[in-house]
Coordinates of N, CA and C in Angstrom, one line a residue:
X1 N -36.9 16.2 7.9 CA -36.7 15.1 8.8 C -35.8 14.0 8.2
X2 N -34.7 13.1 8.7 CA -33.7 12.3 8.9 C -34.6 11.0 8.7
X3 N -34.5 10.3 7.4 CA -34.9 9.0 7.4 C -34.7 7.9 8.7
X4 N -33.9 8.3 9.4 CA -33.5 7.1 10.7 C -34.4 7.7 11.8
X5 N -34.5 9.2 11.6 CA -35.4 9.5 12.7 C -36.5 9.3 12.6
X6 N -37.3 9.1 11.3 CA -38.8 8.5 11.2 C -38.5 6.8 11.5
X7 N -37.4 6.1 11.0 CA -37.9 5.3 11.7 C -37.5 4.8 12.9
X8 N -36.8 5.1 13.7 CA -36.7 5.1 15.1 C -38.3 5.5 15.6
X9 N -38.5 6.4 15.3 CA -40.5 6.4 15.4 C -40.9 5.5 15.0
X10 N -40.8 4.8 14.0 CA -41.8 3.5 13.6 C -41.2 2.4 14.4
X11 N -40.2 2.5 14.8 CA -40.0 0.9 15.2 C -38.9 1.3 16.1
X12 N -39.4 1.8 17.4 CA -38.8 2.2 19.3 C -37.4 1.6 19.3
X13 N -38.1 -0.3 19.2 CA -37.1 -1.2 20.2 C -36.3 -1.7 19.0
X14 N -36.0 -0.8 17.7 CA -35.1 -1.8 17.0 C -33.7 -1.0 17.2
X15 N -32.4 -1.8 17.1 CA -31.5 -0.8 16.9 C -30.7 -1.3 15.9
X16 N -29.9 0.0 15.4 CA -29.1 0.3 14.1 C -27.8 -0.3 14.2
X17 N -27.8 -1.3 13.4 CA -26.1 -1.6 12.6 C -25.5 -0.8 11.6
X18 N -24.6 -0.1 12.3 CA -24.2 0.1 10.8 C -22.9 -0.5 10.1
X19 N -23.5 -0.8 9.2 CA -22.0 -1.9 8.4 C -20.6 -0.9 8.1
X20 N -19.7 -1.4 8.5 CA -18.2 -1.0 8.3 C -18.5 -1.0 6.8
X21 N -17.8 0.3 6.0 CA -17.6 0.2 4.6 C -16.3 0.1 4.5
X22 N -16.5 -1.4 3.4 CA -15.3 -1.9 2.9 C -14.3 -1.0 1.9
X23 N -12.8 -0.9 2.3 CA -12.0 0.2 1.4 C -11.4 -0.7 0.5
X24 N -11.9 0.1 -0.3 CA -10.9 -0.8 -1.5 C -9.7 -0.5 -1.6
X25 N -8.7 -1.2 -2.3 CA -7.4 -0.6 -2.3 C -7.2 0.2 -3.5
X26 N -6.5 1.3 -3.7 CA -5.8 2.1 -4.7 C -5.0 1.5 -5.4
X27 N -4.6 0.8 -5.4 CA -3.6 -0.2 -6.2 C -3.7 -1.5 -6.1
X28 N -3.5 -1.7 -7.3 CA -3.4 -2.9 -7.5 C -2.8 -4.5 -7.3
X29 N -3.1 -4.9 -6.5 CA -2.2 -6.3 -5.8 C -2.1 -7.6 -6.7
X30 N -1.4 -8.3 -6.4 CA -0.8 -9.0 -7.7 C -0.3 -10.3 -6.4
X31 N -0.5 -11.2 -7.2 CA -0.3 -12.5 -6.4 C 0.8 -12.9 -6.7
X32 N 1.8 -12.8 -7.0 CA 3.2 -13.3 -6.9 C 4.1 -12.3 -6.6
X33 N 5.1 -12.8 -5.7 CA 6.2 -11.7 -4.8 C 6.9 -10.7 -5.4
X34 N 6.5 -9.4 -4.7 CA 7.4 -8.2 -4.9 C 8.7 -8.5 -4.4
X35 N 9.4 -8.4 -5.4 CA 11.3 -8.2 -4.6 C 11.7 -7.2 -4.2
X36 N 12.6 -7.5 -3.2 CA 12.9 -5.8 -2.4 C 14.4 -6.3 -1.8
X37 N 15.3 -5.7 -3.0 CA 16.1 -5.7 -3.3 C 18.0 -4.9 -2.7
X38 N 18.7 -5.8 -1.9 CA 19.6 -4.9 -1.9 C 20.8 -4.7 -2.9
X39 N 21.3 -2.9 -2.9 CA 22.7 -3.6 -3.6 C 23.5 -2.2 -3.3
X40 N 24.4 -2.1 -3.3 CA 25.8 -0.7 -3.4 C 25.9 -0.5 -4.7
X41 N 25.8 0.7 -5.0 CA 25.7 1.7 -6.1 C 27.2 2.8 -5.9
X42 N 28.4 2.9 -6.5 CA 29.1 3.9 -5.9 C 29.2 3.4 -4.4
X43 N 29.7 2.7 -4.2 CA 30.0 3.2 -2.6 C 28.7 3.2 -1.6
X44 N 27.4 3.7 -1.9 CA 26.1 4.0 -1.2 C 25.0 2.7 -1.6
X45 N 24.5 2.6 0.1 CA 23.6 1.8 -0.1 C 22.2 1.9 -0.9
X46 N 21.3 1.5 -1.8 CA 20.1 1.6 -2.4 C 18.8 0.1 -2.1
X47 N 17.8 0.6 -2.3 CA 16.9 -0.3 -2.0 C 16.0 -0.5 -3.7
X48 N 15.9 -1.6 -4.4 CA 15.4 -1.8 -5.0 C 14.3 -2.5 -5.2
X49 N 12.7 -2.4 -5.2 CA 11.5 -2.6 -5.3 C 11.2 -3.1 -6.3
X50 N 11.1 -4.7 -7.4 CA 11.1 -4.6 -8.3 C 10.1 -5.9 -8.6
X51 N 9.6 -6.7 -9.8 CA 8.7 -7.1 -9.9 C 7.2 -6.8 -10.1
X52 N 7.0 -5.5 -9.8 CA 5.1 -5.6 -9.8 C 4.7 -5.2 -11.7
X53 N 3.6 -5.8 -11.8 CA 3.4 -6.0 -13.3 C 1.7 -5.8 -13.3
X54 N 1.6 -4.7 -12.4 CA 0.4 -3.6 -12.8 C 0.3 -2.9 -13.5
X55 N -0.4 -1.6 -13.5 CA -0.2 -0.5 -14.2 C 0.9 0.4 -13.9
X56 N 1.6 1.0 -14.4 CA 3.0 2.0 -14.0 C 2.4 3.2 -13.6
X57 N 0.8 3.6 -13.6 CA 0.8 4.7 -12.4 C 0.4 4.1 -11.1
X58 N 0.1 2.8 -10.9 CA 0.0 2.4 -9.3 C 1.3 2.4 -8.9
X59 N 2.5 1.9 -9.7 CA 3.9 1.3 -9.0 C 4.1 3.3 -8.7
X60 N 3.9 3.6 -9.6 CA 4.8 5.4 -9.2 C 4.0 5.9 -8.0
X61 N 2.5 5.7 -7.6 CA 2.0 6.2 -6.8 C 2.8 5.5 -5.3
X62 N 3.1 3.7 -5.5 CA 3.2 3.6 -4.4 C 4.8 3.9 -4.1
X63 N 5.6 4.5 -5.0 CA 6.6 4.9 -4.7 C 6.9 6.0 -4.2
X64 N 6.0 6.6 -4.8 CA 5.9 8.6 -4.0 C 5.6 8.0 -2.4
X65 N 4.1 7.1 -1.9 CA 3.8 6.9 -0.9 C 5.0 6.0 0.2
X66 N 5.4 5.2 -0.3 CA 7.0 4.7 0.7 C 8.1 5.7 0.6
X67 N 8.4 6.8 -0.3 CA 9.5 8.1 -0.2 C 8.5 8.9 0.8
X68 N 7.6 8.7 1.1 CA 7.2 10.3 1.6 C 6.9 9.6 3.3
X69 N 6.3 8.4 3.3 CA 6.2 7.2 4.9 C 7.9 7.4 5.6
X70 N 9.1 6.9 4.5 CA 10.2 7.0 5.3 C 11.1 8.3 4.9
X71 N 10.6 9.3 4.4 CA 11.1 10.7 4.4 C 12.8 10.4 3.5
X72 N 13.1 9.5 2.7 CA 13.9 9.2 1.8 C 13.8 9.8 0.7
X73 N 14.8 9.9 -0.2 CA 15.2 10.4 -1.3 C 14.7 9.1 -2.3
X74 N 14.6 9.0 -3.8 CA 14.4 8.0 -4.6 C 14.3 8.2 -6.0
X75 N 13.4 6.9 -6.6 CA 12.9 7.6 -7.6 C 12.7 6.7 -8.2
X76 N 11.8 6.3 -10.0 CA 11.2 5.5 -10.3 C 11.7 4.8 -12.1
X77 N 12.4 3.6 -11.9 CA 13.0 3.9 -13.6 C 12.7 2.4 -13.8
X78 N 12.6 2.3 -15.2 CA 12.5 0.8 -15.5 C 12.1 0.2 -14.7
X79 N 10.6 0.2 -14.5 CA 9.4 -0.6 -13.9 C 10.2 -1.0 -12.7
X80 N 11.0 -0.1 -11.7 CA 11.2 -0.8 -10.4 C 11.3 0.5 -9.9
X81 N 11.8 0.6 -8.3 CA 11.8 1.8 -7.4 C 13.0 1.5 -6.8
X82 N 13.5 2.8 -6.6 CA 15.0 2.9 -6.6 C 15.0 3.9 -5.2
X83 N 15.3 3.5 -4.0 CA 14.3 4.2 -2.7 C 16.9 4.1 -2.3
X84 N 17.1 5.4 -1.6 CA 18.3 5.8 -1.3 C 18.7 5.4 0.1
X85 N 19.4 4.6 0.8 CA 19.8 3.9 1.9 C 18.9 2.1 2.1
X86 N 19.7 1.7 3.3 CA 18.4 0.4 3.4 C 17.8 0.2 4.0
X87 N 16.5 0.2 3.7 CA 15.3 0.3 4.3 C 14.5 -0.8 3.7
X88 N 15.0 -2.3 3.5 CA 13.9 -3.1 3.5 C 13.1 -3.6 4.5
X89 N 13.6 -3.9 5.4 CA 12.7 -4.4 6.4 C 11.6 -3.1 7.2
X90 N 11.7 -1.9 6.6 CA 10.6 -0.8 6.8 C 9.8 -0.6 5.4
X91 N 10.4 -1.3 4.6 CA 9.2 -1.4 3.0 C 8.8 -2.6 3.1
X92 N 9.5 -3.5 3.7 CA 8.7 -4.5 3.3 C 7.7 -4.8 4.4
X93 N 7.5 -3.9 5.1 CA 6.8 -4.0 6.4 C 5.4 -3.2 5.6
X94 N 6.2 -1.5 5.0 CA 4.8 -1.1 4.2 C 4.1 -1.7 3.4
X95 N 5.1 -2.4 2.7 CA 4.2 -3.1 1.6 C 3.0 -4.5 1.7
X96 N 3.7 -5.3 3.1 CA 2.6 -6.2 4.0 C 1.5 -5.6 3.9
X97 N 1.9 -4.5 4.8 CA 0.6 -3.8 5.6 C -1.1 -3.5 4.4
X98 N -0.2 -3.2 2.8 CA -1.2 -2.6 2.1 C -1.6 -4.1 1.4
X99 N -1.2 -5.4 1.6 CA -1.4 -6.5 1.5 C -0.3 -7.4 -0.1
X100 N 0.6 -6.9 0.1 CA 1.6 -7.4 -1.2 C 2.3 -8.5 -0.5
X101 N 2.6 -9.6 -1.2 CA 3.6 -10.6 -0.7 C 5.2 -10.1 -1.3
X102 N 5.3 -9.9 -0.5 CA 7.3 -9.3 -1.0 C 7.9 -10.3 -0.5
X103 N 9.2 -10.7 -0.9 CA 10.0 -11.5 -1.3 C 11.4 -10.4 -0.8
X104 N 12.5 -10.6 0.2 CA 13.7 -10.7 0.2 C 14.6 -10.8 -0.4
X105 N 15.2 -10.2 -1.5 CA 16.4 -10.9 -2.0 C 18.0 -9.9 -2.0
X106 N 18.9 -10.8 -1.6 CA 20.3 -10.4 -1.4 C 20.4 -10.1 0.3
X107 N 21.8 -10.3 0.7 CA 22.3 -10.2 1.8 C 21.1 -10.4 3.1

């Protein structure tokens, strides 16, 4: 027998809340702004991610996770993310979303 079902027997008229479980986040958030960076490389536009000063397997996780959301090429070097065309205003939208304060900078 189902503990809720005994007590739904012992007590008819009560009903069940069940609490939303709170998710924690996989990474680590940091109270001062992530930069999300433009600049031309050769000729080609790049998007640079730089500032977070967590651990370097959260920044690589969340860099696999924004290459694989916008189907981009990239990659991860000297504690920043190096994501191929520009797409800040679509990272810096992901990165809101997972609750990071990012910061703008260039053009």
């Amino acid at each position: 027998m189902d503990l809720q079902y005994q007590l739904k027997n012992l007590f008819p008229d009560h009903t069940f809340e069940e609490k939303p479980v709170e998710e924690k986040p996989d990474i680590w958030l940091q109270e001062e702004p992530i930069l999300c960076k433009y600049e031309k490389r050769k000729g080609k536009p790049i998007t640079i991610i730089d500032g977070y000063n967590g651990a370097t397997n959260d920044f690589k996780k969340l860099a696999k996770e924004i290459k694989t959301k916008l189907s981009v090429g990239g990659s991860f070097k000297d504690d920043s993310i190096i994501i191929q065309g520009d797409y800040r205003d679509k990272i810096m939208e992901i990165l809101k979303e997972k609750g990071f304060n990012v910061k703008r900078v260039g053009g």
